[in-house]
Amino acid sequence: MNENVLVYDESSINESVGPKKNHFDIIDIQIESQQSANFTDSEDSDDSFINEETLPQKEQAIRKIEFALADINDQIERNEKTLILRTSYEKSHFSIRYSSHRKKKLDRDLHCLHQVYDLLENDKKSTKRELFYEHKAIYEAQRNLDSSIRSICELLNESRSNLNVLACGRGILRGAITFLVEDVGVIDARVQDVLITDSLLFSDQVSEAEFVLVVEKDTTFQKLIDEKFQIMFPRGILVTSKGYPDISTRNVLKMLSEKRKFPIYGLFDADPHGIEIYLTYKYGAAKETAEGRGAFVSSIQWIGLFPTDFKRFFIDPSQCLPLLRSDFVKIENMIPRSIQLGECLVTRELDWMIQNAFKLELESINMCGPEYMGKYLIAPRVRSWKEPMFERKPYEQMMEQSLNTISPDSQNLKFSIRRDEAAEIFKDCYIDSDTERLIDDVIDNDSD
């Protein structure tokens, strides 16, 4: 086993010592004798074909499962005190160890492995919930099945979607798109909130949308809907994962970005957690597991809320929340990652947040006035990305100039642009019912 092998050791520190007997009840796993014979522990056995690059991905996963089930069955028959679930004798990048105290965990993992095998063998798809109810008495709780799926994804080195296991996500979507889902029918996001599930990945879409806006929280999502987001942006799609992004939401956004070529914009809290959520959407989790491999949207563009937006909008200082010790720790951990990823804007905003020792939530924009977020935050920044480069300044350059207006005395939370000056800038903003006129007017005034 090479030096990069990752071992997930679930054995107990103090194993019970008893008479020499089988510490595990033989679990009801149906393995053909021929399969067992094919995967014996002899010197002549060769399991290199399991990782053969020429094999289709599905076939590789099936071969790995067959080996794992046959091998674990042999270990049980030999009355091994500690059982090892693995996909190869030599090449397993990940293995799971079970002591006699982990019989339930072993039982759940093996049943889950069989369910995944059936899905792949029969080319079927199933949700986590459906898998849970197939063996509810064994899994006992949904979280136990979720744990088994994560373990199996690591064991097989495959993402959950590649194993035909679908998740009922928590994200929702609303806007100018209609999904045609097999066995479900037409789902029109123009007239209803659509629950984001993996089934949308295999749908056909009908849409005239021009962009997708991802917001961090459900409260912001509902606020924008109440403030007529669909009238203001009739060719926009609004998405939220209600906090930390789940895998289903990230995969569906990735599909919309790659298949439909929609530009994706992100609106998050101006705090360490909001910025971390943005990085998760764009690059995946800092410690991504096999279950969520590839679930990120590299094209997503952060348009706010920036910590430095405190200087640009009518945000009352009472909306500034002091950074906690945990916030400082998170920021210090995120800065090296943002530098490594080349996220210069993120690095600068994190640095500004540390210097000023406060954070902002998206709700602080709502305190500025009705529909303020849509008119003065979303509209100009979405439009600035959509215009051809020869007709506008790059957004990064616009942000650079805006940052240069910040007073050095920002520790005292002084505005670089006074409220009366800001009011003068926006006094001629007339928002016509026509969306293009609305966006044009806001951009013209915002660029002053």
mmCIF file of N, CA and C in Angstrom, residues 10 24 52 68 77-78 105 111 124 145 154 160 166 180 188 190 199 210 213 334 337 422 427 429 440 446:
data_model
loop_
_atom_site.group_PDB
_atom_site.id
_atom_site.type_symbol
_atom_site.label_atom_id
_atom_site.label_comp_id
_atom_site.label_asym_id
_atom_site.label_seq_id
_atom_site.Cartn_x
_atom_site.Cartn_y
_atom_site.Cartn_z
ATOM 1 N N GLU A 10 -12.236 2.776 12.232
ATOM 2 C CA GLU A 10 -13.343 2.910 13.168
ATOM 3 C C GLU A 10 -13.260 1.859 14.280
ATOM 4 N N PHE A 24 -18.443 -11.483 15.029
ATOM 5 C CA PHE A 24 -19.475 -10.878 14.197
ATOM 6 C C PHE A 24 -20.487 -11.940 13.840
ATOM 7 N N GLU A 52 -8.465 -0.613 -13.995
ATOM 8 C CA GLU A 52 -8.057 -0.507 -15.387
ATOM 9 C C GLU A 52 -8.720 0.703 -16.019
ATOM 10 N N ALA A 68 -14.960 -6.144 -2.841
ATOM 11 C CA ALA A 68 -15.138 -5.804 -1.430
ATOM 12 C C ALA A 68 -16.066 -6.778 -0.722
ATOM 13 N N GLU A 77 -15.749 -15.519 7.432
ATOM 14 C CA GLU A 77 -15.645 -16.974 7.545
ATOM 15 C C GLU A 77 -14.368 -17.392 8.264
ATOM 16 N N ARG A 78 -13.312 -16.554 8.195
ATOM 17 C CA ARG A 78 -12.057 -16.853 8.888
ATOM 18 C C ARG A 78 -12.076 -16.361 10.333
ATOM 19 N N LYS A 105 -22.427 -0.768 12.354
ATOM 20 C CA LYS A 105 -21.877 0.056 11.275
ATOM 21 C C LYS A 105 -21.537 -0.821 10.070
ATOM 22 N N HIS A 111 -25.132 -3.400 3.640
ATOM 23 C CA HIS A 111 -26.446 -3.295 2.994
ATOM 24 C C HIS A 111 -26.464 -2.131 2.002
ATOM 25 N N LYS A 124 -30.229 1.897 -12.612
ATOM 26 C CA LYS A 124 -31.337 2.626 -11.997
ATOM 27 C C LYS A 124 -30.795 3.734 -11.103
ATOM 28 N N LEU A 145 -27.721 6.166 7.233
ATOM 29 C CA LEU A 145 -27.566 5.875 5.806
ATOM 30 C C LEU A 145 -26.636 6.896 5.157
ATOM 31 N N GLU A 154 -16.130 7.215 -0.513
ATOM 32 C CA GLU A 154 -14.687 7.240 -0.283
ATOM 33 C C GLU A 154 -14.057 5.896 -0.642
ATOM 34 N N ARG A 160 -21.159 10.714 -5.342
ATOM 35 C CA ARG A 160 -22.450 10.084 -5.089
ATOM 36 C C ARG A 160 -23.281 9.965 -6.374
ATOM 37 N N LEU A 166 -29.278 9.643 -5.618
ATOM 38 C CA LEU A 166 -29.737 11.022 -5.694
ATOM 39 C C LEU A 166 -30.072 11.540 -4.303
ATOM 40 N N LEU A 180 -38.283 19.911 -17.632
ATOM 41 C CA LEU A 180 -39.053 18.763 -18.092
ATOM 42 C C LEU A 180 -38.403 17.516 -17.506
ATOM 43 N N ASP A 188 -42.552 24.370 -13.685
ATOM 44 C CA ASP A 188 -42.394 25.748 -14.136
ATOM 45 C C ASP A 188 -41.933 26.620 -12.972
ATOM 46 N N ARG A 190 -41.307 29.665 -13.011
ATOM 47 C CA ARG A 190 -41.830 31.026 -13.090
ATOM 48 C C ARG A 190 -43.001 31.233 -12.152
ATOM 49 N N SER A 199 -32.565 15.120 -9.537
ATOM 50 C CA SER A 199 -33.369 14.768 -10.711
ATOM 51 C C SER A 199 -33.328 15.882 -11.759
ATOM 52 N N GLU A 210 -31.128 35.060 -18.655
ATOM 53 C CA GLU A 210 -29.836 35.644 -19.013
ATOM 54 C C GLU A 210 -28.800 35.485 -17.909
ATOM 55 N N LEU A 213 -28.790 34.186 -10.177
ATOM 56 C CA LEU A 213 -28.299 34.847 -8.970
ATOM 57 C C LEU A 213 -28.451 33.907 -7.785
ATOM 58 N N MET A 334 -8.672 31.554 6.117
ATOM 59 C CA MET A 334 -9.153 31.710 4.753
ATOM 60 C C MET A 334 -8.208 32.527 3.879
ATOM 61 N N ARG A 337 -5.798 30.515 1.785
ATOM 62 C CA ARG A 337 -6.509 29.802 0.719
ATOM 63 C C ARG A 337 -6.889 30.760 -0.410
ATOM 64 N N ALA A 422 -23.756 61.109 -1.190
ATOM 65 C CA ALA A 422 -24.325 59.898 -1.795
ATOM 66 C C ALA A 422 -25.737 60.160 -2.301
ATOM 67 N N LYS A 427 -29.871 61.013 -6.659
ATOM 68 C CA LYS A 427 -31.138 61.738 -6.637
ATOM 69 C C LYS A 427 -31.893 61.659 -7.964
ATOM 70 N N CYS A 429 -32.000 59.065 -9.952
ATOM 71 C CA CYS A 429 -32.316 57.679 -10.328
ATOM 72 C C CYS A 429 -33.828 57.507 -10.451
ATOM 73 N N ASP A 440 -30.077 50.350 -16.896
ATOM 74 C CA ASP A 440 -29.260 51.407 -17.512
ATOM 75 C C ASP A 440 -29.161 52.624 -16.606
ATOM 76 N N ASP A 446 -24.506 54.822 -10.822
ATOM 77 C CA ASP A 446 -23.572 54.150 -9.931
ATOM 78 C C ASP A 446 -22.122 54.360 -10.367
#
